[in-house]
Short mmCIF file of C-alpha atoms in Angstrom, two decimals:
data_model
loop_
_atom_site.label_atom_id
_atom_site.label_comp_id
_atom_site.label_asym_id
_atom_site.label_seq_id
_atom_site.Cartn_x
_atom_site.Cartn_y
_atom_site.Cartn_z
CA ARG X 1 4.59 6.79 -17.37
CA LYS X 2 3.80 5.27 -14.00
CA GLU X 3 0.15 4.79 -13.10
CA VAL X 4 0.43 6.87 -9.94
CA GLU X 5 3.11 9.50 -9.50
CA GLN X 6 4.11 11.49 -6.46
CA ASP X 7 6.95 13.84 -5.62
CA PRO X 8 9.01 11.83 -3.11
CA GLY X 9 10.14 14.97 -1.26
CA PRO X 10 11.14 15.23 1.50
CA PHE X 11 9.01 18.20 2.40
CA ASN X 12 10.69 19.78 5.40
CA VAL X 13 8.38 22.23 7.21
CA PRO X 14 8.20 23.92 10.62
CA GLU X 15 5.47 23.18 13.10
CA GLY X 16 2.34 25.14 12.35
CA ALA X 17 3.00 25.35 8.62
CA THR X 18 0.55 24.41 5.89
CA VAL X 19 1.81 21.88 3.38
CA ALA X 20 0.24 20.36 0.28
CA PHE X 21 1.04 17.26 -1.75
CA ASN X 22 -0.17 16.34 -5.20
CA CYS X 23 -0.48 12.98 -6.88
CA THR X 24 -1.20 12.35 -10.55
CA TYR X 25 -2.72 9.24 -12.06
CA SER X 26 -2.63 8.05 -15.64
CA ASN X 27 -5.77 5.93 -15.97
CA SER X 28 -8.75 8.20 -16.61
CA ALA X 29 -11.10 5.33 -15.72
CA SER X 30 -9.83 5.21 -12.14
CA GLN X 31 -12.73 5.21 -9.72
CA SER X 32 -11.57 5.51 -6.15
CA PHE X 33 -8.84 7.52 -4.51
CA PHE X 34 -7.27 7.49 -1.09
CA TRP X 35 -4.45 8.87 1.00
CA TYR X 36 -2.60 6.48 3.31
CA ARG X 37 -0.01 7.34 5.92
CA GLN X 38 3.02 5.15 6.50
CA ASP X 39 5.35 5.54 9.44
CA CYS X 40 8.91 4.29 9.24
CA ARG X 41 9.08 0.48 9.05
CA LYS X 42 5.33 0.15 9.63
CA GLU X 43 2.37 -0.79 7.47
CA PRO X 44 0.34 1.87 5.61
CA LYS X 45 -2.83 3.04 7.34
CA LEU X 46 -5.80 4.72 5.74
CA LEU X 47 -5.79 8.47 6.29
CA MET X 48 -8.78 9.47 4.21
CA SER X 49 -10.77 8.75 1.10
CA VAL X 50 -10.91 11.39 -1.61
CA TYR X 51 -14.23 12.46 -3.09
CA SER X 52 -14.99 14.56 -6.14
CA SER X 53 -16.56 17.22 -3.97
CA GLY X 54 -13.51 17.35 -1.73
CA ASN X 55 -13.52 16.33 1.88
CA GLU X 56 -12.06 17.51 5.14
CA ASP X 57 -11.09 15.73 8.32
CA GLY X 58 -9.82 18.12 10.96
CA ARG X 59 -6.56 19.61 9.71
CA PHE X 60 -6.55 17.44 6.58
CA THR X 61 -8.28 18.31 3.31
CA ALA X 62 -8.33 16.11 0.22
CA GLN X 63 -9.34 17.18 -3.27
CA LEU X 64 -9.85 15.35 -6.55
CA ASN X 65 -9.46 16.97 -9.96
CA ARG X 66 -10.69 14.49 -12.56
CA ALA X 67 -10.10 16.79 -15.51
CA SER X 68 -6.41 17.08 -14.73
CA GLN X 69 -6.18 13.62 -13.15
CA TYR X 70 -4.68 14.53 -9.84
CA ILE X 71 -5.54 14.38 -6.19
CA SER X 72 -4.18 16.57 -3.44
CA LEU X 73 -3.73 16.50 0.31
CA LEU X 74 -3.50 19.68 2.36
CA ILE X 75 -2.30 19.60 5.95
CA ARG X 76 -2.88 22.70 8.04
CA ASP X 77 -1.15 23.59 11.32
CA SER X 78 1.43 20.80 10.93
CA LYS X 79 2.35 18.84 14.04
CA LEU X 80 5.56 16.96 14.75
CA SER X 81 3.47 13.79 14.74
CA ASP X 82 2.50 14.40 11.11
CA SER X 83 6.01 13.38 10.06
CA ALA X 84 5.53 10.31 7.90
CA THR X 85 5.30 9.18 4.30
CA TYR X 86 1.98 9.90 2.59
CA LEU X 87 0.94 7.41 -0.06
CA CYS X 88 -1.51 8.17 -2.82
CA VAL X 89 -3.67 5.18 -3.75
CA VAL X 90 -5.83 4.78 -6.82
CA LYS X 91 -8.28 2.02 -7.64
CA ARG X 92 -7.69 0.29 -10.92
CA GLY X 93 -9.25 -2.72 -12.55
CA PRO X 94 -12.57 -3.61 -14.15
CA GLU X 95 -15.83 -2.69 -12.48
CA GLY X 96 -16.45 -4.89 -9.47
CA SER X 97 -12.80 -5.37 -8.68
CA TYR X 98 -10.47 -3.22 -6.68
CA ILE X 99 -6.74 -3.33 -7.02
CA PRO X 100 -5.06 -0.70 -4.89
CA THR X 101 -2.25 0.92 -6.85
CA PHE X 102 0.23 2.98 -4.88
CA GLY X 103 2.41 5.93 -5.60
CA ARG X 104 5.93 5.79 -4.15
CA GLY X 105 4.95 8.19 -1.39
CA THR X 106 5.82 11.71 -0.31
CA SER X 107 7.97 12.12 2.77
CA LEU X 108 7.00 14.86 5.23
CA ILE X 109 9.29 16.02 8.01
CA VAL X 110 7.86 18.49 10.49
CA HIS X 111 10.52 20.15 12.67
CA PRO X 112 10.22 22.28 15.82
CA ASP D 1 -10.14 -8.46 17.48
CA GLY D 2 -10.66 -8.33 13.73
CA GLY D 3 -7.67 -7.76 11.54
CA ILE D 4 -4.93 -9.06 9.33
CA THR D 5 -2.06 -11.02 10.80
CA GLN D 6 1.23 -11.54 9.05
CA SER D 7 3.90 -13.84 10.37
CA PRO D 8 6.71 -13.90 11.03
CA LYS D 9 7.59 -10.24 11.53
CA TYR D 10 11.24 -10.86 10.63
CA LEU D 11 12.54 -13.68 8.46
CA PHE D 12 16.02 -14.64 7.38
CA ARG D 13 16.60 -16.93 4.45
CA LYS D 14 19.66 -18.46 2.93
CA GLU D 15 20.19 -18.03 -0.77
CA GLY D 16 18.59 -20.82 -2.77
CA GLN D 17 15.90 -21.57 -0.19
CA ASN D 18 12.17 -21.20 -0.61
CA VAL D 19 10.30 -19.47 2.20
CA THR D 20 6.60 -18.98 2.88
CA LEU D 21 5.09 -15.85 4.42
CA SER D 22 1.79 -16.21 6.22
CA CYS D 23 -1.20 -13.86 5.93
CA GLU D 24 -4.46 -14.52 7.77
CA GLN D 25 -7.51 -12.28 8.05
CA ASN D 26 -10.71 -12.59 10.07
CA LEU D 27 -12.47 -9.64 8.46
CA ASN D 28 -14.44 -11.85 6.06
CA HIS D 29 -12.92 -9.96 3.14
CA ASP D 30 -13.07 -11.55 -0.30
CA ALA D 31 -10.05 -9.84 -1.80
CA MET D 32 -6.47 -10.20 -0.63
CA TYR D 33 -3.20 -8.81 -1.96
CA TRP D 34 0.54 -9.15 -1.59
CA TYR D 35 2.87 -6.19 -2.06
CA ARG D 36 6.58 -5.73 -1.88
CA GLN D 37 8.22 -2.51 -0.68
CA ASP D 38 11.89 -1.66 -1.14
CA PRO D 39 13.59 1.19 0.75
CA GLY D 40 12.42 4.58 -0.46
CA GLN D 41 10.01 2.96 -2.88
CA GLY D 42 6.27 2.55 -3.12
CA LEU D 43 4.34 -0.69 -2.88
CA ARG D 44 4.47 -2.98 -5.88
CA LEU D 45 1.79 -5.61 -6.44
CA ILE D 46 2.98 -9.23 -6.48
CA TYR D 47 -0.25 -11.26 -6.55
CA TYR D 48 -3.88 -10.69 -5.74
CA SER D 49 -6.95 -12.83 -5.18
CA GLN D 50 -10.52 -11.64 -5.56
CA ILE D 51 -12.10 -14.88 -4.41
CA VAL D 52 -11.24 -18.25 -2.92
CA ASN D 53 -9.45 -20.67 -5.27
CA ASP D 54 -8.59 -17.89 -7.70
CA PHE D 55 -5.63 -15.55 -7.91
CA GLN D 56 -3.94 -13.32 -10.48
CA LYS D 57 -0.39 -12.15 -11.12
CA GLY D 58 0.41 -8.60 -10.26
CA ASP D 59 3.17 -6.42 -11.67
CA ILE D 60 6.13 -8.35 -10.24
CA ALA D 61 4.99 -11.98 -9.87
CA GLU D 62 8.16 -13.65 -11.16
CA GLY D 63 9.84 -15.73 -8.46
CA TYR D 64 6.74 -15.80 -6.25
CA SER D 65 3.79 -18.16 -5.84
CA VAL D 66 0.56 -18.02 -3.84
CA SER D 67 -2.47 -20.11 -2.96
CA ARG D 68 -5.98 -19.23 -1.82
CA GLU D 69 -7.53 -22.42 -0.51
CA LYS D 70 -9.40 -20.65 2.27
CA LYS D 71 -10.99 -17.21 2.40
CA GLU D 72 -9.01 -16.33 5.50
CA SER D 73 -5.57 -17.27 4.24
CA PHE D 74 -3.33 -16.08 1.40
CA PRO D 75 0.24 -17.37 1.89
CA LEU D 76 3.08 -16.12 -0.29
CA THR D 77 6.06 -18.31 -1.20
CA VAL D 78 9.27 -16.59 -2.17
CA THR D 79 11.11 -19.08 -4.34
CA SER D 80 14.77 -19.41 -5.13
CA ALA D 81 13.97 -17.98 -8.57
CA GLN D 82 13.41 -14.55 -7.02
CA LYS D 83 16.74 -12.84 -7.62
CA ASN D 84 16.49 -10.07 -5.07
CA PRO D 85 14.06 -11.15 -2.35
CA THR D 86 15.25 -8.90 0.48
CA ALA D 87 12.35 -6.50 1.06
CA PHE D 88 9.39 -5.56 3.25
CA TYR D 89 6.35 -7.68 2.32
CA LEU D 90 2.85 -6.40 3.02
CA CYS D 91 -0.40 -8.31 2.84
CA ALA D 92 -3.71 -6.51 2.51
CA SER D 93 -7.38 -7.39 2.28
CA SER D 94 -10.37 -5.41 1.13
CA HIS D 95 -14.12 -5.40 1.01
CA GLY D 96 -15.35 -2.84 -1.45
CA THR D 97 -12.85 -0.09 -1.96
CA LEU D 98 -11.04 0.16 1.39
CA ALA D 99 -7.89 -1.87 1.89
CA PHE D 100 -6.36 -2.77 5.25
CA PHE D 101 -2.85 -4.01 5.85
CA GLY D 102 -1.09 -6.50 8.05
CA GLN D 103 2.01 -5.37 9.93
CA GLY D 104 4.36 -6.73 7.32
CA THR D 105 7.18 -9.26 7.14
CA ARG D 106 10.72 -8.07 6.70
CA LEU D 107 12.60 -10.70 4.71
CA THR D 108 16.39 -10.71 4.56
CA VAL D 109 18.48 -13.07 2.48
CA VAL D 110 21.78 -13.94 4.13
#
């Protein structure tokens, strides 16, 4: 089983739709969780951190479920500019170190 | 401006040649990482360094080598032993839990 698993998609949605992605992780000792966005042929950029209490940034909401070992990303009112690949990132390694471990990404295509 | 700089952006290599990819950061980050990304795939960890003069193998280190002689620099050498080196290479650095990426080097073997 891979450490971080995501459905590669693509998720093909119309503008204005709400879409959600999940990501599961295998290491129960994982400490930190993030969503990154990657545009075609570009480097990944941090979208948001994921906290146990859940967090929201405008149209984006991230949730962490430690019991079931998954994190989620909800995008409301999708825009054409949201089209990208969304990477789930989990911290692994002993305390004091941080080794970002990536899922393969979920592709989102928002169409008019 | 603070950031991570990778060079070159595009690199072509003949089979059997070694090639070195540059990664420099002026963020004063202790940790640096090298990843490889193949089309439609996620990022796979090649090597990482938590501190100057120390580095560790990642998940796919075979055919690669690194050095960390300065805090700011973490060059990656793709050796002739790497059987399938054509890929997008990403360097990252972190302080604490957040990681930031350079713009990547696209390596093609011709």
